[in-house]
Short mmCIF file of C-alpha atoms in Angstrom, two decimals:
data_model
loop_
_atom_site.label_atom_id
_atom_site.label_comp_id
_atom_site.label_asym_id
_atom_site.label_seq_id
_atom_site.Cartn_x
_atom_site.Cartn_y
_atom_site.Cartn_z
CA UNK L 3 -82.76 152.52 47.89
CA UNK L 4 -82.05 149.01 47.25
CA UNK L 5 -78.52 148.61 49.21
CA UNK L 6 -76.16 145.75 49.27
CA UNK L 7 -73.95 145.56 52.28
CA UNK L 8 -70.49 144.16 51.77
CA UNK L 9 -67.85 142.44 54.55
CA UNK L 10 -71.13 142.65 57.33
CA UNK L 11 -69.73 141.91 60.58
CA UNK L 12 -72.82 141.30 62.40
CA UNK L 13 -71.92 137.47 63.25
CA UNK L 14 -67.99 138.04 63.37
CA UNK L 15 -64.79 138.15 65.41
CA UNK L 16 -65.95 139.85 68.55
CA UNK L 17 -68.75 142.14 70.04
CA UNK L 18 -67.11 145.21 68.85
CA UNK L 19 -67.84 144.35 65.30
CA UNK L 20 -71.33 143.79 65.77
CA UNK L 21 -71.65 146.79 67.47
CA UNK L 22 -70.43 149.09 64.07
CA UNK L 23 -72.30 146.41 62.17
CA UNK L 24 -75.69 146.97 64.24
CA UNK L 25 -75.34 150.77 63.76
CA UNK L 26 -74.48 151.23 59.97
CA UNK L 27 -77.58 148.58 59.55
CA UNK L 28 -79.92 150.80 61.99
CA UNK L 29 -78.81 153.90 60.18
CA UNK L 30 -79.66 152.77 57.36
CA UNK L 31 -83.12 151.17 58.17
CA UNK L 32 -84.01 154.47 59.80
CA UNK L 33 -83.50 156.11 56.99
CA UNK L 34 -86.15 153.77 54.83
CA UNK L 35 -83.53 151.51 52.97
CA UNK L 36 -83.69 148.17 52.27
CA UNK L 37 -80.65 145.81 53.16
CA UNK L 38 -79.69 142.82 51.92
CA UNK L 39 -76.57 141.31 53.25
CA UNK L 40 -73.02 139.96 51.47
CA UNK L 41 -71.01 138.61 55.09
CA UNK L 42 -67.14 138.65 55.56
CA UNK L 43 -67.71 135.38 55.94
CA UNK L 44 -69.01 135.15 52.31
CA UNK L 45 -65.43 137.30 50.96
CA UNK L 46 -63.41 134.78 53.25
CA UNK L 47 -65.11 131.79 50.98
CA UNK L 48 -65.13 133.89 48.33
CA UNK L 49 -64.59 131.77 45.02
CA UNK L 50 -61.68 132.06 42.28
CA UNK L 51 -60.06 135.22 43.43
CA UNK L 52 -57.91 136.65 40.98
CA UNK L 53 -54.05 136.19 41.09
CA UNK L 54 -53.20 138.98 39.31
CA UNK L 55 -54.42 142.75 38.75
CA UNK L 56 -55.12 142.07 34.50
CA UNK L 57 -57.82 139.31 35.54
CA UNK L 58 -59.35 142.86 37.63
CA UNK L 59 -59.89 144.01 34.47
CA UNK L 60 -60.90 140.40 32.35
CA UNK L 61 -65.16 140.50 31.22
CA UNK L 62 -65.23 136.83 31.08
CA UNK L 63 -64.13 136.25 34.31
CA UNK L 64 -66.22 138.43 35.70
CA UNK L 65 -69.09 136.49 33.80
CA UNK L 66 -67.64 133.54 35.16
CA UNK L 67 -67.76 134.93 38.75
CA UNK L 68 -71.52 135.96 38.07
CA UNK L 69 -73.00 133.16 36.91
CA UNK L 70 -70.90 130.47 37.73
CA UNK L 71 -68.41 130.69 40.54
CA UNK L 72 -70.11 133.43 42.78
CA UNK L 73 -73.65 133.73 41.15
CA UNK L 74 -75.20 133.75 44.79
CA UNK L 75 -73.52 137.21 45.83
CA UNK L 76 -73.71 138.91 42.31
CA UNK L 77 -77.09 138.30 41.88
CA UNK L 78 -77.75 140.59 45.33
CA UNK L 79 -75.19 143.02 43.76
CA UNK L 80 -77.03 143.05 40.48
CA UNK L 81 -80.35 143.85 42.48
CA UNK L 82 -78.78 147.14 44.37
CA UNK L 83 -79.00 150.29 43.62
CA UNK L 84 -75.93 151.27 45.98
CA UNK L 85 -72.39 148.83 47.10
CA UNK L 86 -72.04 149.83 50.63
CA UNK L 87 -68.94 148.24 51.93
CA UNK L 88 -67.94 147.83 55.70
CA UNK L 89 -64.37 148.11 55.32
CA UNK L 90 -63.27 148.42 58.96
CA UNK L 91 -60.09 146.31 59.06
CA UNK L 92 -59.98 144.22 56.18
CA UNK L 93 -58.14 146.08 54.08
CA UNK L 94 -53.82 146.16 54.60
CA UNK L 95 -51.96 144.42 52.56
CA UNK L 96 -53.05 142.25 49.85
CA UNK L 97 -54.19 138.63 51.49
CA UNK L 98 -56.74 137.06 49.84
CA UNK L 99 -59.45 138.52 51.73
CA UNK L 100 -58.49 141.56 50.74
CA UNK L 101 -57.88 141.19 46.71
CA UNK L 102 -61.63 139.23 46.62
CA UNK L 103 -63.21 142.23 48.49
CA UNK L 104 -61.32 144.37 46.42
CA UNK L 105 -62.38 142.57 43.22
CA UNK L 106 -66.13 142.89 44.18
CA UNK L 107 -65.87 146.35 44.60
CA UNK L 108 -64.23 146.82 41.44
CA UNK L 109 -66.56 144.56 38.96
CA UNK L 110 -69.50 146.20 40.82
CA UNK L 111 -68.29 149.53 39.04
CA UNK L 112 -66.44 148.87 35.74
CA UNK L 113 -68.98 145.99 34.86
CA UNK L 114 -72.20 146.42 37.05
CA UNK L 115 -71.81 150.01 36.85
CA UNK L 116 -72.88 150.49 40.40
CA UNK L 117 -72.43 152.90 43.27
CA UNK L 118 -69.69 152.17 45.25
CA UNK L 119 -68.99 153.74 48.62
CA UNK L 120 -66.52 152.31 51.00
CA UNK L 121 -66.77 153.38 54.82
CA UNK L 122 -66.29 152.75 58.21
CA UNK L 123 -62.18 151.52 57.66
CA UNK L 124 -58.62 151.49 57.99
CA UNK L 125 -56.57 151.20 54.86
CA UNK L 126 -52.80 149.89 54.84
CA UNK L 127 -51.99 148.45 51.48
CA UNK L 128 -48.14 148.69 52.27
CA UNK L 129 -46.40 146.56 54.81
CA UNK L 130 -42.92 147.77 54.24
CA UNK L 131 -41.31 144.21 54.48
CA UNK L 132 -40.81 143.72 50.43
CA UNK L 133 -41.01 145.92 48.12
CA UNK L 134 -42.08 144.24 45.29
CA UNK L 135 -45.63 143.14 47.01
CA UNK L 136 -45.41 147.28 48.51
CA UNK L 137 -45.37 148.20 44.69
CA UNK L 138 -48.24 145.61 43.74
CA UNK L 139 -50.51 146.10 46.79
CA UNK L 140 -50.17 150.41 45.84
CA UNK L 141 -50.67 149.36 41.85
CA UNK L 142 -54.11 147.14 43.66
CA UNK L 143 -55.39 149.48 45.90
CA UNK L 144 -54.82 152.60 43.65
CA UNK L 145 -56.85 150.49 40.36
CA UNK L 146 -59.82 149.82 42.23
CA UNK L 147 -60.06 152.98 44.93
CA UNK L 148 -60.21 155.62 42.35
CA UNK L 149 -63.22 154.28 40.79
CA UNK L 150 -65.32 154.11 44.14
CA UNK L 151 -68.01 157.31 44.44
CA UNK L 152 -66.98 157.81 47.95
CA UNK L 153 -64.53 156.20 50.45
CA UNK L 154 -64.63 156.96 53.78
CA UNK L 155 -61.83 156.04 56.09
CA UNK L 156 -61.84 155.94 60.15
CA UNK L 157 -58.93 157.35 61.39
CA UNK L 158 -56.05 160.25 60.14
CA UNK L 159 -53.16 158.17 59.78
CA UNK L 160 -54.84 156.01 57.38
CA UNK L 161 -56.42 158.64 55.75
CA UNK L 162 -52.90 160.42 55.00
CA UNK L 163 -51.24 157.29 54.04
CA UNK L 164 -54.31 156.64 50.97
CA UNK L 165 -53.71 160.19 50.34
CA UNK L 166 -50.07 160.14 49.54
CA UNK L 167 -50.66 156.89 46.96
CA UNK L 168 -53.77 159.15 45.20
CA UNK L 169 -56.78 158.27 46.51
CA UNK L 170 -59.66 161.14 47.36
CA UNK L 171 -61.00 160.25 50.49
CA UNK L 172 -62.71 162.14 53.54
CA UNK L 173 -62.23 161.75 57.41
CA UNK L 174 -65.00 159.54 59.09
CA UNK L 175 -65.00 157.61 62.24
CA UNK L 176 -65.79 153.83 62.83
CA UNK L 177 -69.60 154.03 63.82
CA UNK L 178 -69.44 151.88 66.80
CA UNK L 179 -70.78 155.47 68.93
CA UNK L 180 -73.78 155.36 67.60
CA UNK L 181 -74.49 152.22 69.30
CA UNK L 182 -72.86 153.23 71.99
CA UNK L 183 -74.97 156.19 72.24
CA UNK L 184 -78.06 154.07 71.73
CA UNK L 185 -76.98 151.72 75.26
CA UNK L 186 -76.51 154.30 77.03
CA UNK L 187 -79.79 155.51 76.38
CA UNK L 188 -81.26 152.31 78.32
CA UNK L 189 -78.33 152.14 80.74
CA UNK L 190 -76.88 155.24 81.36
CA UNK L 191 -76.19 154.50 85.47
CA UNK L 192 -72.61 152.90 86.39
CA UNK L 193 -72.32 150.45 89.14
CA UNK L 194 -69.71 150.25 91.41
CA UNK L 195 -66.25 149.79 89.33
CA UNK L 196 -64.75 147.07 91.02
CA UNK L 197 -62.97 145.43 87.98
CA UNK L 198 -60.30 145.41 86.09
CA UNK L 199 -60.85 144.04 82.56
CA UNK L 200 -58.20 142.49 80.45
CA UNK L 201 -58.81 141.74 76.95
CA UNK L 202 -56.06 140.47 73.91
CA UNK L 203 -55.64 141.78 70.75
CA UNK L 204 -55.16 140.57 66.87
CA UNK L 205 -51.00 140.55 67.39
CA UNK L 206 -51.00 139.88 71.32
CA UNK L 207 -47.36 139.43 72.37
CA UNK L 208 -47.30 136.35 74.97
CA UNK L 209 -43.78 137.53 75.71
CA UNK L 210 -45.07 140.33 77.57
CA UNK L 211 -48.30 138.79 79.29
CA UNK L 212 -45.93 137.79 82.36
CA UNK L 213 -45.22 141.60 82.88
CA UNK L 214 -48.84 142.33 82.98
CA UNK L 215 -49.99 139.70 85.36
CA UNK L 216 -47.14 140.64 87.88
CA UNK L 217 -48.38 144.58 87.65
CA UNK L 218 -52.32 143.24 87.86
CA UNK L 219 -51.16 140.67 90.99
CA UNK L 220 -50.92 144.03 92.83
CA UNK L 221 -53.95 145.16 92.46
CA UNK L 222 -55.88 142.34 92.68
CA UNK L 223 -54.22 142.07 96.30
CA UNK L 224 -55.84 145.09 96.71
CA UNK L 225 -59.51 143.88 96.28
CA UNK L 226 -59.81 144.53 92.56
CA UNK L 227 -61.67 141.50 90.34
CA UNK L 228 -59.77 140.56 87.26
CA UNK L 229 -62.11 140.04 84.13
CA UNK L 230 -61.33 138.53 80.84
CA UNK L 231 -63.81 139.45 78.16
CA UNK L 232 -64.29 137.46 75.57
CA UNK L 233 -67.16 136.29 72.82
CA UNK L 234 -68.49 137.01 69.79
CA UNK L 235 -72.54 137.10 67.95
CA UNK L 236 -71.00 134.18 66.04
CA UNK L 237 -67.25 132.86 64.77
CA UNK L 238 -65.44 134.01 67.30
CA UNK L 239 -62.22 134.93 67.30
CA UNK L 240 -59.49 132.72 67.80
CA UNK L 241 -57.12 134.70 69.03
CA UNK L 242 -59.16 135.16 72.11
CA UNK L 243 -58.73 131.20 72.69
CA UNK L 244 -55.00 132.13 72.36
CA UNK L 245 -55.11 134.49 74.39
CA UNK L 246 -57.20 132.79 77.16
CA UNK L 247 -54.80 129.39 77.01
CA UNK L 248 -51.77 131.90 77.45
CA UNK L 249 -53.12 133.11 80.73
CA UNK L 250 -54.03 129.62 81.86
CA UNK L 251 -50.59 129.62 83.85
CA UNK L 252 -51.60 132.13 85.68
CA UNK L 253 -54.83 131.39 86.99
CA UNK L 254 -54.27 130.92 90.15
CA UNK L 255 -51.89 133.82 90.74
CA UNK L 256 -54.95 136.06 89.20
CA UNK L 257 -57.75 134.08 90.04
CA UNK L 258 -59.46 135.75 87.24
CA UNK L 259 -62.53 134.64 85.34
CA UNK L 260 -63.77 134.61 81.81
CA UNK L 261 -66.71 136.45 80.69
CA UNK L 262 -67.69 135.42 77.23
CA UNK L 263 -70.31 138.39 76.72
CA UNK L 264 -73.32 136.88 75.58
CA UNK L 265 -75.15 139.83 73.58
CA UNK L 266 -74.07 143.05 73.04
CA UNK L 267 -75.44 144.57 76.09
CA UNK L 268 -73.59 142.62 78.25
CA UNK L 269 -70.46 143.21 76.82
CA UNK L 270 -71.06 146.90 76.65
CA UNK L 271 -72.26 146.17 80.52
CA UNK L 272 -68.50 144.89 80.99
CA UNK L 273 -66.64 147.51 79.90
CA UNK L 274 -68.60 150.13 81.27
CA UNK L 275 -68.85 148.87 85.01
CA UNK L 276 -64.79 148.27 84.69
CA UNK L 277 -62.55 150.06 86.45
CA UNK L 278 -59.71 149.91 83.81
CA UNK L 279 -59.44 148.17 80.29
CA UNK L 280 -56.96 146.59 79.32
CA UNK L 281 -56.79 145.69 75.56
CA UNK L 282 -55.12 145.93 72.48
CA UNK L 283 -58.45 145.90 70.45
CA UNK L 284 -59.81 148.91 68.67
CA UNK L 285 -63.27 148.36 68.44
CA UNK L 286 -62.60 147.48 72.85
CA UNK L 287 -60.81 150.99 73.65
CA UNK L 288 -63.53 153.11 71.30
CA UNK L 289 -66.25 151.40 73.71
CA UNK L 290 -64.18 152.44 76.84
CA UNK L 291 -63.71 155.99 75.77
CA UNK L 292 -67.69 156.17 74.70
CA UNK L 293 -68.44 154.53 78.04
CA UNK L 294 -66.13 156.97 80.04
CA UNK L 295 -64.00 153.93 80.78
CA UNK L 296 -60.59 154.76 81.60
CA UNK L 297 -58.18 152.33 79.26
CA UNK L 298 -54.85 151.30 78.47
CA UNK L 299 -54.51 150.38 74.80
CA UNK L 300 -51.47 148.49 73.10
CA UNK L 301 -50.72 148.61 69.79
CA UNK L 302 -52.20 146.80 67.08
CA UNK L 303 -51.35 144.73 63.48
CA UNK L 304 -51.56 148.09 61.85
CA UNK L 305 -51.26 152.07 63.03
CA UNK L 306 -54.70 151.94 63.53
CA UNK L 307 -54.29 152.40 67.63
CA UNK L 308 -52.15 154.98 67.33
CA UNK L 309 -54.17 156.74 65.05
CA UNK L 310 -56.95 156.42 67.34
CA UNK L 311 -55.11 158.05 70.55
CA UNK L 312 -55.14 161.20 68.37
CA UNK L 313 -58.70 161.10 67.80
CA UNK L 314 -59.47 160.72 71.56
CA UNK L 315 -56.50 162.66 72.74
CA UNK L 316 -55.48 160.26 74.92
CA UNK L 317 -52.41 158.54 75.84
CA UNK L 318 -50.22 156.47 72.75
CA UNK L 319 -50.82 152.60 72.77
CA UNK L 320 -48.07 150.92 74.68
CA UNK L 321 -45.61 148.81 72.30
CA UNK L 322 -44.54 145.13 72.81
CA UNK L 323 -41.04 146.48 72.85
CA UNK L 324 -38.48 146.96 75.21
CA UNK L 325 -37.41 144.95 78.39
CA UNK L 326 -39.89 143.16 81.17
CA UNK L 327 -39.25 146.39 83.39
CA UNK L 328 -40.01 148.95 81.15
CA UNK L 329 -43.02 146.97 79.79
CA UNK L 330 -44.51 146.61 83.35
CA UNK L 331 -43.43 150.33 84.07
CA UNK L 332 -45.68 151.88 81.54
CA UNK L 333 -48.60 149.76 82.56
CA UNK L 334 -48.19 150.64 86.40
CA UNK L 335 -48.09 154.54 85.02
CA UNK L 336 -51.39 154.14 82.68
CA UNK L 337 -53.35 152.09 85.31
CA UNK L 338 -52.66 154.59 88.21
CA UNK L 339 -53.50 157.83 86.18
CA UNK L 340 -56.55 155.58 84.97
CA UNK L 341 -57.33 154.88 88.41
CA UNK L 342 -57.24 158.70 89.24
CA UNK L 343 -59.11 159.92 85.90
CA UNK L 344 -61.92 157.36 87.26
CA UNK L 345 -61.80 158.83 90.79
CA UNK L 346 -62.50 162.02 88.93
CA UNK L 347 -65.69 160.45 87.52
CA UNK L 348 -65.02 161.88 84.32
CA UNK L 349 -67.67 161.40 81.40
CA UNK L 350 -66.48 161.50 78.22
CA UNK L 351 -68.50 163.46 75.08
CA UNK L 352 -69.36 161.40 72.55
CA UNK L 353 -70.71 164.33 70.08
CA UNK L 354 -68.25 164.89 67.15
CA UNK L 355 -66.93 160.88 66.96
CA UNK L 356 -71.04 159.92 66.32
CA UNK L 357 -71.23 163.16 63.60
CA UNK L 358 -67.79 162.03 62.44
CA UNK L 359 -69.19 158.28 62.27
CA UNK L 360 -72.68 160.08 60.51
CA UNK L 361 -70.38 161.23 57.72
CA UNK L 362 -69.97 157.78 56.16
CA UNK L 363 -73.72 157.85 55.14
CA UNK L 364 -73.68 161.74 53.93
CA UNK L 365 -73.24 160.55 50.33
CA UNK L 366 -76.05 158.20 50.28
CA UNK L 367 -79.17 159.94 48.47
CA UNK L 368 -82.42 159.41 50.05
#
């Protein structure tokens, strides 16, 4: 098949993206497709989006979109014989990211009359802070997921929340395991775990960074190395910068240093030969748990953490809630029963999350 890969995160945000990116575009090429490519980058500069659901629905301007305002990413659309879209976590709320992704998807069907499967994602459409965008992002994301041939969404919260608006979808995984699975293959031997490694996170509270350096100060004292990981294939994420000027008042109480992960190897390398993560990235703490990495996750701009503690049956992500005390509490609890799981030398099976992950390509004919 000729397949068109929407929202690619190959050369985006972090290494964690690349990662799922790498292994939907492996899958794929294993299985004798041929890819061409339609970056989030490219829906982030995406042309004209529509301001309202009727123009969703509007032939000429979707002619004006193909020929004219977008004619460089329709013309790889017109070429495909399948829309795979990356959704991971694009898609809450209705930014404009989101309503131009959603747009392609939807013109690709009711005017290309294209396959469209959507995997590999989270889907909030309702924030729950006004109703009248809550009742036009469900009126969006209902229109254009019920004409998609498959969606496939990550995690059961998600899943349930799609489900109650009326959208058929199945339970998949992100597929960042499979190259997981495919590292370890090269570098399956740990060194010694002498680290602790602190990452940030999309909605990293700076309020509560003082409670974690005063609970990491300890163990540091003790011998530990602090690590802050960092870095990206390409456009970075800039709430890592944020994150890394917030700790600059602390860098002498941590004496900590920055590892901006050059390839993907080397930040797998990172979070594998750590003693603890710390992070309140997704992509980070599935890594961790494929690596047999004990980790502490915090929540995240959307359910999407929590959801994933079920999957891995493993502690809730710690909220950004409560006072200094309690805050720095939890965190001494997690990193000392961390400390002990990693004593135990426990290695995690990655199995079901890589045929969970597989089921985001069952759909796709040969």
């Amino acid at each position: 098949m000729n397949i068109t890969l929407i929202n690619d995160t190959y050369n985006w945000y972090h290494w964690g993206c690349n990662a799922t990116s790498l292994a939907i575009s492996r899958t794929l090429i294993k299985n004798k497709h041929l890819l061409s490519y339609v970056s989030i980058q490219d829906i982030y500069n995406l042309n004209s989006v529509p301001n309202n659901i009727n123009q969703f629905k509007n032939q000429q301007i979707f002619e004006n979109h193909k020929n004219i305002w977008n004619k460089l990413i329709f013309d790889k659309l017109d070429n495909a014989d399948l829309i795979l879209v990356n959704g991971e976590g694009t898609l809450h709320g209705i930014s404009k990211q989101v309503v131009g992704l959603l747009y392609i998807l939807y013109v690709s069907k009711k005017f290309l009359n294209k396959k469209v499967h959507l995997i590999n994602h989270s889907a909030y459409p309702i924030k729950g802070f006004d109703k009248n965008t809550d009742a036009i992002a469900k009126d969006l994301y209902y229109l254009t997921y019920k004409s998609f041939d498959f969606v496939g969404i990550r995690e059961p919260i998600s899943l349930e929340g799609m489900k109650k608006i009326g959208i058929k979808a199945e339970l998949t995984f992100d597929c960042l395991p499979i190259s997981a699975e495919q590292y370890l293959k090269r570098f399956s031997k740990k060194t010694l775990r002498d680290t602790i490694v602190l990452a940030g996170g999309v909605n990293f509270n700076k309020d509560c960074l003082k409670a974690i350096v005063n609970e990491l100060e300890k163990y540091k004292l003790q011998g530990l190395k602090i690590l802050i990981l960092v870095g990206a294939k390409a456009n970075p994420a800039q709430d890592d910068e944020n994150f890394i000027n917030m700790l600059n008042q602390y860098k002498e109480k941590l004496g900590y240093d920055i590892v901006y992960a050059k390839n993907l190897d080397e930040w797998f390398d990172c979070i594998q030969n750590a003693k603890i993560l710390i992070s309140g990235r997704f992509h980070y703490s599935i890594a961790a748990y494929c690596l047999s990495t004990p980790f502490l996750m915090f929540e995240s701009n959307t359910p999407k953490n929590y959801a994933l503690s079920k999957i891995l049956k493993v502690k809730k992500p710690i909220k950004y809630s409560g006072s200094e005390y309690e805050f720095q509490s939890k965190i001494k609890i997690y990193i000392n029963e961390a400390i002990e799981q990693d004593n135990r030398n426990i290695t995690n099976d990655i199995k079901e999350l890589i045929k969970l992950a597989e089921k985001n390509f069952a759909k796709i004919k040969q």
